[in-house]
Tab-separated table of C-alpha atoms in Angstrom:
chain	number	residue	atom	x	y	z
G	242	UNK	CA	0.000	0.000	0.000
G	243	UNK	CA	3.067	2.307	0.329
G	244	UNK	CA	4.375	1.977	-2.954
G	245	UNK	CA	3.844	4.480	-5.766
G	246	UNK	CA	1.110	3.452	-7.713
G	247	UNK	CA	3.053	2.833	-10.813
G	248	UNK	CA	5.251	0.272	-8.985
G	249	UNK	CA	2.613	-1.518	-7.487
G	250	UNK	CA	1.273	-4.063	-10.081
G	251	UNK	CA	4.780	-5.403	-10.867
G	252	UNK	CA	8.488	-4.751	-12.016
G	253	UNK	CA	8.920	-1.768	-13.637
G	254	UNK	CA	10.520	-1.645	-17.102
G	255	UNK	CA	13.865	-0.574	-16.187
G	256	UNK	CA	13.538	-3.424	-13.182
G	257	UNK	CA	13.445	-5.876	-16.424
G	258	UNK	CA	16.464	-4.411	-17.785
G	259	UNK	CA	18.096	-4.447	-14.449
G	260	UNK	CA	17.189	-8.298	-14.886
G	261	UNK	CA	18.211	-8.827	-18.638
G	262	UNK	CA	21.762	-7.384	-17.756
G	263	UNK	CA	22.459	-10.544	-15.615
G	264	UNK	CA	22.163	-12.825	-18.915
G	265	UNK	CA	25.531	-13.911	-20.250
G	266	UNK	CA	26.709	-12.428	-23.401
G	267	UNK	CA	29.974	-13.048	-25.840
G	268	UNK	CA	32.752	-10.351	-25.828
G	269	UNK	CA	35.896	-10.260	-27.583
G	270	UNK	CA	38.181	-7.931	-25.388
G	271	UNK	CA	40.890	-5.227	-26.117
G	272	UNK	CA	42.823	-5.682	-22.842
G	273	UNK	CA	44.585	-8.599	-21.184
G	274	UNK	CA	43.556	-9.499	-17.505
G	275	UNK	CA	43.573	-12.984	-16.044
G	276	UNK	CA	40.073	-14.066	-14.333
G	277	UNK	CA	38.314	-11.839	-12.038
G	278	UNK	CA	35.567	-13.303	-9.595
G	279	UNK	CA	32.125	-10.914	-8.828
G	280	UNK	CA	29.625	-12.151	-6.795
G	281	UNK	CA	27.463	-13.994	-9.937
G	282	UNK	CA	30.650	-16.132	-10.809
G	283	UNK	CA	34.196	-16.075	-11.996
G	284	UNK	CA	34.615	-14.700	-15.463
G	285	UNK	CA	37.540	-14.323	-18.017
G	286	UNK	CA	40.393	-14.899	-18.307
G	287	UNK	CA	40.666	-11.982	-20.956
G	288	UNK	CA	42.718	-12.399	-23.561
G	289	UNK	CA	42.358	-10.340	-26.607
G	290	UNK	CA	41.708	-12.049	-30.106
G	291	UNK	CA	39.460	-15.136	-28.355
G	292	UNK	CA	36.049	-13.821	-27.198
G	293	UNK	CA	34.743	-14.673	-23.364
G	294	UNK	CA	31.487	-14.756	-21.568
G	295	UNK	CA	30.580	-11.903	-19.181
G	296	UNK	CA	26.998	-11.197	-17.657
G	297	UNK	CA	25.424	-8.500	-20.092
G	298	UNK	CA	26.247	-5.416	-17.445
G	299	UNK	CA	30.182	-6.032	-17.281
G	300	UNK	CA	30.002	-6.475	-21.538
G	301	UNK	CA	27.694	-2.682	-21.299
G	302	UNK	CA	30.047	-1.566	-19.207
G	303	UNK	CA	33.128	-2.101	-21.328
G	304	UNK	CA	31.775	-1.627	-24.376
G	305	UNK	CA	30.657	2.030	-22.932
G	306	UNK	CA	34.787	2.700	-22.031
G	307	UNK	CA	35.782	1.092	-25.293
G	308	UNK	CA	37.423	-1.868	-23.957
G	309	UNK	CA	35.628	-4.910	-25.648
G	310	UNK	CA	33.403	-5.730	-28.756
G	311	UNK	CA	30.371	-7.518	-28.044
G	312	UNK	CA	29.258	-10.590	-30.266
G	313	UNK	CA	25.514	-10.292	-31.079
G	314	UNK	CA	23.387	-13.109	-29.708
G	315	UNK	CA	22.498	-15.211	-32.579
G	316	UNK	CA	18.956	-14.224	-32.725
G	317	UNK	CA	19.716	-10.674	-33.383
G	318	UNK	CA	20.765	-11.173	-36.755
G	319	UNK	CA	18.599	-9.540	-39.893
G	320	UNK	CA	18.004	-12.528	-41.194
G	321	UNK	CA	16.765	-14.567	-38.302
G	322	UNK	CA	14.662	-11.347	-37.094
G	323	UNK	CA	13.184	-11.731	-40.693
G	324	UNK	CA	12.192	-15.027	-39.735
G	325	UNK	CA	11.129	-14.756	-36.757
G	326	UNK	CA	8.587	-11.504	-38.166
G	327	UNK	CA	7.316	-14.038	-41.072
G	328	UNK	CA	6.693	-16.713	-38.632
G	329	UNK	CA	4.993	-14.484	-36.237
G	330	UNK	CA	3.090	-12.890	-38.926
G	331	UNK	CA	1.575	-16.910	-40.193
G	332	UNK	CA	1.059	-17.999	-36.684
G	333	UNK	CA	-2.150	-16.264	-36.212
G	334	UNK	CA	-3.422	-17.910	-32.964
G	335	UNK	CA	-0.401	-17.853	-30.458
G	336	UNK	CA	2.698	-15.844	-29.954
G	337	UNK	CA	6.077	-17.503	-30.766
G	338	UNK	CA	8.597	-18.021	-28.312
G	339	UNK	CA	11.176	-15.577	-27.703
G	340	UNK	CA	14.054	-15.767	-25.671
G	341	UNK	CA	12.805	-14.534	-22.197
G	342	UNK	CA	15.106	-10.828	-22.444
G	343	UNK	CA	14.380	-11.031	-25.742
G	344	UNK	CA	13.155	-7.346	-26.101
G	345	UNK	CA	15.212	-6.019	-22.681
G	346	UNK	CA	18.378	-7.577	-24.502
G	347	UNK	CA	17.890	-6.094	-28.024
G	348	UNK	CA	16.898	-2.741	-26.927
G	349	UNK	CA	20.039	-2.595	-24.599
G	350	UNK	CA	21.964	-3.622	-27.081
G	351	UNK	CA	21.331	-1.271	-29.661
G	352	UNK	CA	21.449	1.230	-27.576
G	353	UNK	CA	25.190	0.565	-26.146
G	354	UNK	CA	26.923	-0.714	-28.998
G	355	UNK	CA	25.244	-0.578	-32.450
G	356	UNK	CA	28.842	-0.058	-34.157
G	357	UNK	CA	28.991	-4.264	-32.727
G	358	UNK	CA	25.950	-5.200	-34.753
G	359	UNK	CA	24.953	-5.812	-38.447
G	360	UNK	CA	23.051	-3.601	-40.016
G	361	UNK	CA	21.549	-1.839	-36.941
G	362	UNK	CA	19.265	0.293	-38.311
G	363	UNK	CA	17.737	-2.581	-40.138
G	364	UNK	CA	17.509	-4.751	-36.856
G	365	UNK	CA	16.194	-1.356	-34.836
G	366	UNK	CA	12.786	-1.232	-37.515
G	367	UNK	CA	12.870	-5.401	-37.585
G	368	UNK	CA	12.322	-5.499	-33.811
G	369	UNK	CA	9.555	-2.888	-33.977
G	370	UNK	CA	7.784	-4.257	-36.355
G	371	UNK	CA	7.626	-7.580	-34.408
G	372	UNK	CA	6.121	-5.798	-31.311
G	373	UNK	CA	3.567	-4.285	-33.595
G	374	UNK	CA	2.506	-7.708	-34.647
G	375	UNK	CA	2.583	-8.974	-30.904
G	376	UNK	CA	0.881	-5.832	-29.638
G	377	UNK	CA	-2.022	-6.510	-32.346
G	378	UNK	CA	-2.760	-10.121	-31.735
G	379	UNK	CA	-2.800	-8.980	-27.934
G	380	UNK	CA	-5.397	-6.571	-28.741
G	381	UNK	CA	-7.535	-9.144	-31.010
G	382	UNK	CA	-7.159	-11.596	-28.536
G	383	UNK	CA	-8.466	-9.811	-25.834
G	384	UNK	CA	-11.566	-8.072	-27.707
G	385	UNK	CA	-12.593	-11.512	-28.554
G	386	UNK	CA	-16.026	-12.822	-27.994
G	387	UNK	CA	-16.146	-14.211	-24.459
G	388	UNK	CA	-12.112	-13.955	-23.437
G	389	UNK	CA	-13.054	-11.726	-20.663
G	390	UNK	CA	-15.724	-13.914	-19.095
G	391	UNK	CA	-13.424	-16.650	-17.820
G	392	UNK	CA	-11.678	-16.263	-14.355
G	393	UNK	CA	-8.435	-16.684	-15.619
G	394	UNK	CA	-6.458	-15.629	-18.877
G	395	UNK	CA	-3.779	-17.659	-20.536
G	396	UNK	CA	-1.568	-16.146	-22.920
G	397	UNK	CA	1.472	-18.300	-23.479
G	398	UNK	CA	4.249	-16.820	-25.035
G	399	UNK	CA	4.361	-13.544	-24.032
G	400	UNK	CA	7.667	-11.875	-22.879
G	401	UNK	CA	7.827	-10.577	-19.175
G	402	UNK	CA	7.731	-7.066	-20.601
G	403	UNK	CA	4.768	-7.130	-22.694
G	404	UNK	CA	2.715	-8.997	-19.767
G	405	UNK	CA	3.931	-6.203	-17.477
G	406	UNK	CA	2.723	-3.245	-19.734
G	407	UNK	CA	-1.017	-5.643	-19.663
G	408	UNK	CA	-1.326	-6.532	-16.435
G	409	UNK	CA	-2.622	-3.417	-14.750
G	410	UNK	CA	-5.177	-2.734	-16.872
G	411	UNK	CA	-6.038	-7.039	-17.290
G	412	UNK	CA	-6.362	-7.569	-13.209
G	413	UNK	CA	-8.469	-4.344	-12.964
G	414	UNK	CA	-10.834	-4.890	-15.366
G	415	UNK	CA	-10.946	-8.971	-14.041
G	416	UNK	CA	-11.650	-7.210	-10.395
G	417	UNK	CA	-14.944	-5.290	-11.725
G	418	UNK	CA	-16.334	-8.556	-13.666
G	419	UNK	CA	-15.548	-10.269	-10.391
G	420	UNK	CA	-17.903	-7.993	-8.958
G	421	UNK	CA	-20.831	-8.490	-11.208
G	422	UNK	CA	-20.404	-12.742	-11.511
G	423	UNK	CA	-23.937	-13.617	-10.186
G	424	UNK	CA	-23.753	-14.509	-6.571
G	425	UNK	CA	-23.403	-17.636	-5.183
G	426	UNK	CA	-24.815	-19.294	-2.055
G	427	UNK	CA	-23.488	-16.720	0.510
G	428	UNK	CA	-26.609	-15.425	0.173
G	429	UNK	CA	-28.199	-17.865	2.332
G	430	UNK	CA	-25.966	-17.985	4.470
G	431	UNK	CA	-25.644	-14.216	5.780
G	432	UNK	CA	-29.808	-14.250	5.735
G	433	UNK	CA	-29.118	-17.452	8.428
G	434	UNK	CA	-26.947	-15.538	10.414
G	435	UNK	CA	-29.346	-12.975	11.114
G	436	UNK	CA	-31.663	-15.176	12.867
U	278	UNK	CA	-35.765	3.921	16.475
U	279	UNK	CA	-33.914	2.304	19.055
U	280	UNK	CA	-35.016	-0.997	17.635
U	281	UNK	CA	-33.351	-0.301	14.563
U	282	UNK	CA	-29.744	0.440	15.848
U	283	UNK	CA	-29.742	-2.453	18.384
U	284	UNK	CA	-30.468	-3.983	15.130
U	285	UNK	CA	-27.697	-2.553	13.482
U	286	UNK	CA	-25.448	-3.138	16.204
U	287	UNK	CA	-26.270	-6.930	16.605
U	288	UNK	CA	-25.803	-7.377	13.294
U	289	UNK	CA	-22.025	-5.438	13.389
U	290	UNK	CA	-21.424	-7.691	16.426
U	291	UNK	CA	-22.316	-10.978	14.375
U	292	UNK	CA	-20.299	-10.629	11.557
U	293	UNK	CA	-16.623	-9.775	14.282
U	294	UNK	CA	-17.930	-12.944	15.953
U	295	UNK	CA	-17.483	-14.561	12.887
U	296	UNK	CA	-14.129	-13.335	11.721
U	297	UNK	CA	-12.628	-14.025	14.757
U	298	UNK	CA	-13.720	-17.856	14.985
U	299	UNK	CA	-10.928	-19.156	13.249
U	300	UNK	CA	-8.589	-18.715	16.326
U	301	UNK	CA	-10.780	-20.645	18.373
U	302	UNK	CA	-10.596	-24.479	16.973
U	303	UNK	CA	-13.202	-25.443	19.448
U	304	UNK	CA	-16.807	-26.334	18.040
U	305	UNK	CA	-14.732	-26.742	14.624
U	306	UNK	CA	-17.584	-28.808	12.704
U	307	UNK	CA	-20.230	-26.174	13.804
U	308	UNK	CA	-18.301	-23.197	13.606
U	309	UNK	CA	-16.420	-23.369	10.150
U	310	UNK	CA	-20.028	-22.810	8.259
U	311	UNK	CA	-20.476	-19.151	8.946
U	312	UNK	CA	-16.612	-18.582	8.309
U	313	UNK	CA	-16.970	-19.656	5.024
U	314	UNK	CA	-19.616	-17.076	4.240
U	315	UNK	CA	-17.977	-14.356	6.046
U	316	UNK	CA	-14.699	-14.433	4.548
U	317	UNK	CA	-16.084	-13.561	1.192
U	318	UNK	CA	-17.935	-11.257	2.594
U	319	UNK	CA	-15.432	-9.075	4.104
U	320	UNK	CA	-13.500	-9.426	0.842
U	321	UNK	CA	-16.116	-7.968	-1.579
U	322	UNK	CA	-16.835	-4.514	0.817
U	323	UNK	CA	-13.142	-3.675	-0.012
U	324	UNK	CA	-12.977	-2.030	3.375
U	325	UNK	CA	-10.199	-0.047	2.232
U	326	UNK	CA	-11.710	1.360	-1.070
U	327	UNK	CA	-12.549	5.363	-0.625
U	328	UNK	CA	-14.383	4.568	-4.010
U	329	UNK	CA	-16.075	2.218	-2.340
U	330	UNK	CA	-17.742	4.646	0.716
U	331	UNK	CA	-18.533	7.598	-1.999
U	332	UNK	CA	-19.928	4.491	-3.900
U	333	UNK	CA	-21.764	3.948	-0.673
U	334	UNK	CA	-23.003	7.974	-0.504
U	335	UNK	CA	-25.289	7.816	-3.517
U	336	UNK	CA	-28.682	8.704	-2.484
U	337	UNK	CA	-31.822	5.966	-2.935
U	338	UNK	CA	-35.357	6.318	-2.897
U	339	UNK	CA	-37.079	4.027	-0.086
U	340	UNK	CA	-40.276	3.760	0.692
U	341	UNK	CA	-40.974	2.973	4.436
U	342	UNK	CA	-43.101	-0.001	5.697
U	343	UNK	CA	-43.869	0.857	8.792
U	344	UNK	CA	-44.120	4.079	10.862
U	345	UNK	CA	-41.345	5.657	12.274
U	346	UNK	CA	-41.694	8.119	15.571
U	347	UNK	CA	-39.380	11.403	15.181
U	348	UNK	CA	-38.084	10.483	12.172
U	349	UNK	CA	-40.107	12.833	10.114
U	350	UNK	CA	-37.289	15.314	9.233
U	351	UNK	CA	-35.889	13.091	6.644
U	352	UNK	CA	-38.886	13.576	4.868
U	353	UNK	CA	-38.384	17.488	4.985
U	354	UNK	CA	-41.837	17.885	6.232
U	355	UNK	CA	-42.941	19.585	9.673
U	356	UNK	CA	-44.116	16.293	11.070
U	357	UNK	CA	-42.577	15.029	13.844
U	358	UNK	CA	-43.453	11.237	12.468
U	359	UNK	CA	-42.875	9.345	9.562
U	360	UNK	CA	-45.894	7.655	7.878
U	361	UNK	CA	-45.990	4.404	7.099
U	362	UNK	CA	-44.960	4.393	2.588
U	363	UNK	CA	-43.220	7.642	2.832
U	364	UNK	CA	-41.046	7.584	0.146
U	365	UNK	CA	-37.392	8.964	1.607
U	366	UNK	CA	-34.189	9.711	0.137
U	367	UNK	CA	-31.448	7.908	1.882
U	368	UNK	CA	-27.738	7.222	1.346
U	369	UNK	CA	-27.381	3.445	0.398
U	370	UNK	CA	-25.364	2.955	3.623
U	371	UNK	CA	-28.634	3.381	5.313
U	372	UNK	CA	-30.566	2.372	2.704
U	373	UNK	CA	-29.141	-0.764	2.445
U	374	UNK	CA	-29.093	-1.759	6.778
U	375	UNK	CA	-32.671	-1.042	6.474
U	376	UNK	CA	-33.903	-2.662	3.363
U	377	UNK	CA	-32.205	-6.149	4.332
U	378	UNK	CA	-34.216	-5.770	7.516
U	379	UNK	CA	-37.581	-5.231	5.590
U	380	UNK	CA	-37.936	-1.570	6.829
U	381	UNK	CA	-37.797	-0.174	4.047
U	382	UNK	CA	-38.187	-0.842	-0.170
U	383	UNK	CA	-37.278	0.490	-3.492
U	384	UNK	CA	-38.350	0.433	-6.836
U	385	UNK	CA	-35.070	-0.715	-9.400
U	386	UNK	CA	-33.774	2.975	-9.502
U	387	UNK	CA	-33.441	4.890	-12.339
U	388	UNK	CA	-30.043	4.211	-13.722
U	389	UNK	CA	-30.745	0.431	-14.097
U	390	UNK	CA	-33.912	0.933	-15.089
U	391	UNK	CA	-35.577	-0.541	-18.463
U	392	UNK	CA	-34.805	2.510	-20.498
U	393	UNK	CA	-31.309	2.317	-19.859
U	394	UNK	CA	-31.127	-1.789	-19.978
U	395	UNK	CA	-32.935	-1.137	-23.941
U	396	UNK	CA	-29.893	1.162	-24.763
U	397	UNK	CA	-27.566	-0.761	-23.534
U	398	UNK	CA	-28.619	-3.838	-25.435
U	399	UNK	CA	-28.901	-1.946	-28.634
U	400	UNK	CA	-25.331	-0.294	-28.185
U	401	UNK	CA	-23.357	-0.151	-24.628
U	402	UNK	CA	-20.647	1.529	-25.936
U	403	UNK	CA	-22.945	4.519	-26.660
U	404	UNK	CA	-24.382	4.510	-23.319
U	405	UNK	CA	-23.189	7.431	-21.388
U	406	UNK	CA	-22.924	6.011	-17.801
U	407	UNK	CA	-21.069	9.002	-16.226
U	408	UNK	CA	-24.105	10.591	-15.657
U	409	UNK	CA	-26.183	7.840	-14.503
U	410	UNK	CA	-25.517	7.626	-11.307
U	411	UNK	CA	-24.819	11.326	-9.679
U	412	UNK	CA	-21.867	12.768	-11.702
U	413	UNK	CA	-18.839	10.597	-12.667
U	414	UNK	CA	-19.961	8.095	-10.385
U	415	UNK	CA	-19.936	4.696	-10.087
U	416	UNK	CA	-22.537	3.324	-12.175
U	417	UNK	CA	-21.051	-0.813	-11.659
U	418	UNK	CA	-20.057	-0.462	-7.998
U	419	UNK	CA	-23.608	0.876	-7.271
U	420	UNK	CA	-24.823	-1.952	-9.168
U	421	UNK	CA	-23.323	-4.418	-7.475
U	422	UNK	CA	-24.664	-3.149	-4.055
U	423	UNK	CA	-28.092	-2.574	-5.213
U	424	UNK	CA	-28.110	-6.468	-6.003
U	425	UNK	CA	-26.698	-7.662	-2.918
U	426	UNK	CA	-29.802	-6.564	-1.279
U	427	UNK	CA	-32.211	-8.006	-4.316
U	428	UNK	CA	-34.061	-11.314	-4.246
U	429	UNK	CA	-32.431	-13.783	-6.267
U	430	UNK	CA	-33.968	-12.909	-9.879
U	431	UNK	CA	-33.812	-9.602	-9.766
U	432	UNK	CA	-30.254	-9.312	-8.674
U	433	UNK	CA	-29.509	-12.240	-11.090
U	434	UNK	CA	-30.872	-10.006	-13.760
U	435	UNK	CA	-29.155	-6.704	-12.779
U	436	UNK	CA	-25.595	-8.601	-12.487
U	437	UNK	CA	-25.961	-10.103	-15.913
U	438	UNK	CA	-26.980	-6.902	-17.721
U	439	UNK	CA	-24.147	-4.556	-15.860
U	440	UNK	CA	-21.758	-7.480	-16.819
U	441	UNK	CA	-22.427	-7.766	-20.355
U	442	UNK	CA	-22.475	-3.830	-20.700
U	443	UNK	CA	-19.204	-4.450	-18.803
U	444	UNK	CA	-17.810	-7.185	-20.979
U	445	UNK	CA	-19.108	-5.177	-24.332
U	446	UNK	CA	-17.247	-1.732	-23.150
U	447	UNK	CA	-14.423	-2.986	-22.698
U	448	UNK	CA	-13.031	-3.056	-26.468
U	449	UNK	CA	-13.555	0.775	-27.140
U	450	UNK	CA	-12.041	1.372	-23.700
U	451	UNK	CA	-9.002	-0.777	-24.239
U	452	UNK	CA	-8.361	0.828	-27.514
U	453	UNK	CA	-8.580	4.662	-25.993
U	454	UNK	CA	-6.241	3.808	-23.192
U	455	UNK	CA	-3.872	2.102	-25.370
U	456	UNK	CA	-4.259	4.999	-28.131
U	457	UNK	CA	-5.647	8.165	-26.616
U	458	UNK	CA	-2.665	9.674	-26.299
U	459	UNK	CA	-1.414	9.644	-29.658
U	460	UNK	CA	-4.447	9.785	-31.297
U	461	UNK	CA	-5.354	12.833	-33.824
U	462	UNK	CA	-7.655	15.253	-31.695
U	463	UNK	CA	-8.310	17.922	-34.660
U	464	UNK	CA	-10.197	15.306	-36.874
U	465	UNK	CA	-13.571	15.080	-36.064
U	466	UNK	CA	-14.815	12.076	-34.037
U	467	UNK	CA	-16.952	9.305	-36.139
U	468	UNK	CA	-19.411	7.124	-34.446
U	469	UNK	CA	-21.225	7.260	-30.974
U	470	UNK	CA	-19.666	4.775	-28.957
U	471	UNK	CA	-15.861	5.341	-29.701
U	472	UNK	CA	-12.743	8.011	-28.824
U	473	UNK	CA	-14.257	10.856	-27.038
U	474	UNK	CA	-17.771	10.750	-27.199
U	475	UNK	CA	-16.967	7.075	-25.272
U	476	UNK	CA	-14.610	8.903	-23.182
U	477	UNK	CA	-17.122	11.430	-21.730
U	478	UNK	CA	-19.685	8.312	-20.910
U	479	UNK	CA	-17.120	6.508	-18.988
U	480	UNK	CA	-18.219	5.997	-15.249
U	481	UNK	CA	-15.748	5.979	-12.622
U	482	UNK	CA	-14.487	2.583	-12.829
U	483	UNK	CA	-13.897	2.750	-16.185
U	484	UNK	CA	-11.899	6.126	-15.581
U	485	UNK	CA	-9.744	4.222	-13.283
U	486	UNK	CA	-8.977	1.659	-16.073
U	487	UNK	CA	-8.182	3.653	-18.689
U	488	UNK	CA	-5.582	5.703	-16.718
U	489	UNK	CA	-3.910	2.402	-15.566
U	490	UNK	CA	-4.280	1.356	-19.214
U	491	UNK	CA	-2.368	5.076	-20.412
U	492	UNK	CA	0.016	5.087	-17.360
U	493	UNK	CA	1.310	1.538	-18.377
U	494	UNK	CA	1.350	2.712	-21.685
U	495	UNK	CA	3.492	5.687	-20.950
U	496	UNK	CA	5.735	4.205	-18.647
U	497	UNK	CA	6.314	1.451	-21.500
U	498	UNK	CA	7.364	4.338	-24.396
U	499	UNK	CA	9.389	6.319	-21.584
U	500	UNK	CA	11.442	3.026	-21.375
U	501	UNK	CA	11.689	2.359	-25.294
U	502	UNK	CA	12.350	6.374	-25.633
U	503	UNK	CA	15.356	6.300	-23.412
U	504	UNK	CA	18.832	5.285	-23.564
U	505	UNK	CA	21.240	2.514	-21.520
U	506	UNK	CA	22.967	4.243	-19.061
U	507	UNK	CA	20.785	7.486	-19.507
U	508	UNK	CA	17.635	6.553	-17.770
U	509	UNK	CA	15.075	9.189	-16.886
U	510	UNK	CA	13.780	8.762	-13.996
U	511	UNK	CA	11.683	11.619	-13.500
U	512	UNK	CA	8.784	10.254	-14.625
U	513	UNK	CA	5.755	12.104	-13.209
């Protein structure tokens, strides 16, 4: 009850990032250091030409002082964002699996070090357009005769950040219909109690 | 009027008598019954809700069944007594104590009544429900009240119509959340039941919803607008 309102329904969307930046990513360093232990693990050693794994906030980090090059994820490649679009775009009654961060991960990415990735400005419009699709189906799916009458909503699929940016309005609007199901027994109950 | 508040307050003292049971595991097999039913009960008053007590405040028109000595003020009249089918406006709180106890009744009032059922079969979206019950208030929590007091086909009936206007709103309501913001204001607005003119007939749950659906929204495109490592997090 004492949190903000905006934090109260879930993680926020920077929380998620916070999250993605724990995933392990490839980098290919520009300075020589033997292994170095943090509290999620030890990582390295670093030695320049062969690339190493390092949780996604050390690889920001670097990349942001110039010390490393980080090797895209193989999903966030033109060609396999192509795909992924096209198969998104047939599969008309689900949503495809994505890798949980998916979105978190590309955004970041982008952001930090687009001089790392291939054709970013290509990949930047490619992951757009893949939310758009998601974002419609969502809003199909839910205007849908009879979706809202159930007391529960599945929706497999989804990424933790596009449930998040639902959920407020989903468990609000559940709470009123709650209201207004037709009552059940109680009723005969509390008119017992009075005698 | 004495009988009615020890009424009143016997009824209060029931329902804490029942909360509290659960501590004592005594009498388990007789006592567990009447938790059952209050638990729910407690839950759906959303004690905490200040929506729910200004739901609460919306007047009623009851119609007494019996006499009532010195309660003729509420009537506005000069006499000290209150006949017996004097027809009262009273704040549901009130209305609501005394109606369970048969001391009072109502007609369906107005905002559920046929007229409005007819237009909300032929188009909910259209209906403007900010107006229906006082101003911008709360046409479903009302609702919901009114039929906890009903007989079982009435209240049946009102639940079923509020939830399919309910369930048929919803669409135009999700779209203007998700979209109201970027939406083009200057062209003008095409049918009844969509963008503004749905926005003006939206009662105050409804309100509530779409904000939560534009503040998610917002807080969504502040994230995709900003840059790693350059967060704003001034956000409101």
């Amino acid at each position: 009850m004492a949190l903000p309102k905006h934090l109260q329904h879930g993680l926020t969307p920077d929380e998620l990032t916070f999250l993605a930046e724990e995933e392990v990513i490839s980098i290919v360093p520009s300075f020589s250091m033997t292994k170095i232990r943090v509290l999620s693990g030890v990582y390295g050693p670093f030695v320049p030409p062969s690339s190493t794994s390092v949780p996604l906030w050390m690889a920001l980090s670097l990349k942001r002082k110039r010390k490393c090059r980080i090797v895209a994820p193989e999903w966030l490649q033109v060609e396999r964002l192509q795909a992924l679009l096209k198969e998104e775009k047939e599969n008309q009654d689900g949503f495809n699996k994505l890798p949980r961060r998916f979105i978190e991960t590309g955004k970041v990415l982008l952001d930090v070090a687009p001089d790392d990735l291939h054709l970013p400005a290509q990949l930047r419009s490619l992951l757009k357009d893949l939310r758009e699709v998601r974002q419609a189906k969502i809003r199909l799916g839910l205007q849908s005769e009879g979706v809202m009458q159930g007391s529960y909503l599945q929706m497999n699929g989804l990424t933790p950040l596009e449930l998040m940016e639902l959920k407020p309005f989903l468990v609000k609007a559940m709470g009123v219909l709650q209201t207004l199901e037709p009552r059940k027994e109680e009723r005969d109950g509390y008119g017992a109690s009075q005698t | 009027m004495p009988a009615l508040r020890e009424v009143a307050f016997s009824r209060a003292k029931d329902a804490t008598a029942e909360v509290f049971v659960p501590s004592s595991l005594d009498n388990e097999q007789e006592e567990l019954a009447p938790l059952r039913i209050a638990a729910p009960e407690m839950a759906d008053e959303d004690y905490y809700s200040l929506q729910s007590i200004l739901a609460d405040n919306h007047k009623l028109t009851c119609s007494f069944t019996l006499a009532v000595e010195g309660l003729g003020y509420l009537e506005g009249g000069t006499d000290a007594d209150l006949q017996e089918n004097a027809k009262v406006e009273l704040p549901f709180w009130l209305a609501q104590t005394l109606s369970i106890n048969e001391f009072t009744t109502f007609p369906l009032p107005q905002p559920y009544s046929p007229r409005v059922r007819a237009a909300l079969n032929a188009s909910a979206p259209s209906v403007k429900l900010s107006n229906q019950v006082g101003s911008n208030g709360w046409w479903y929590r009302w609702g919901s009240k009114i039929a906890d007091v009903l007989d079982d086909r009435p209240q049946a009936d009102l639940l079923k119509i509020m939830f399919r206007a309910f369930v048929a709103r919803l669409p135009p309501l999700q779209d203007l959340s998700a979209h109201h913001a970027s939406s083009d204001h200057s062209v003008p607005e095409s049918g009844a039941g969509t963008g503004e003119n749905f926005r003006e007939g939206m009662e105050g749950d409804e309100r509530e919803l779409f904000r939560i659906g534009q503040d998610s929204g917002q807080m969504i495109k502040a994230w995709y607008d900003s840059t790693w490592g350059q967060r704003a997090f001034a956000r409101r």
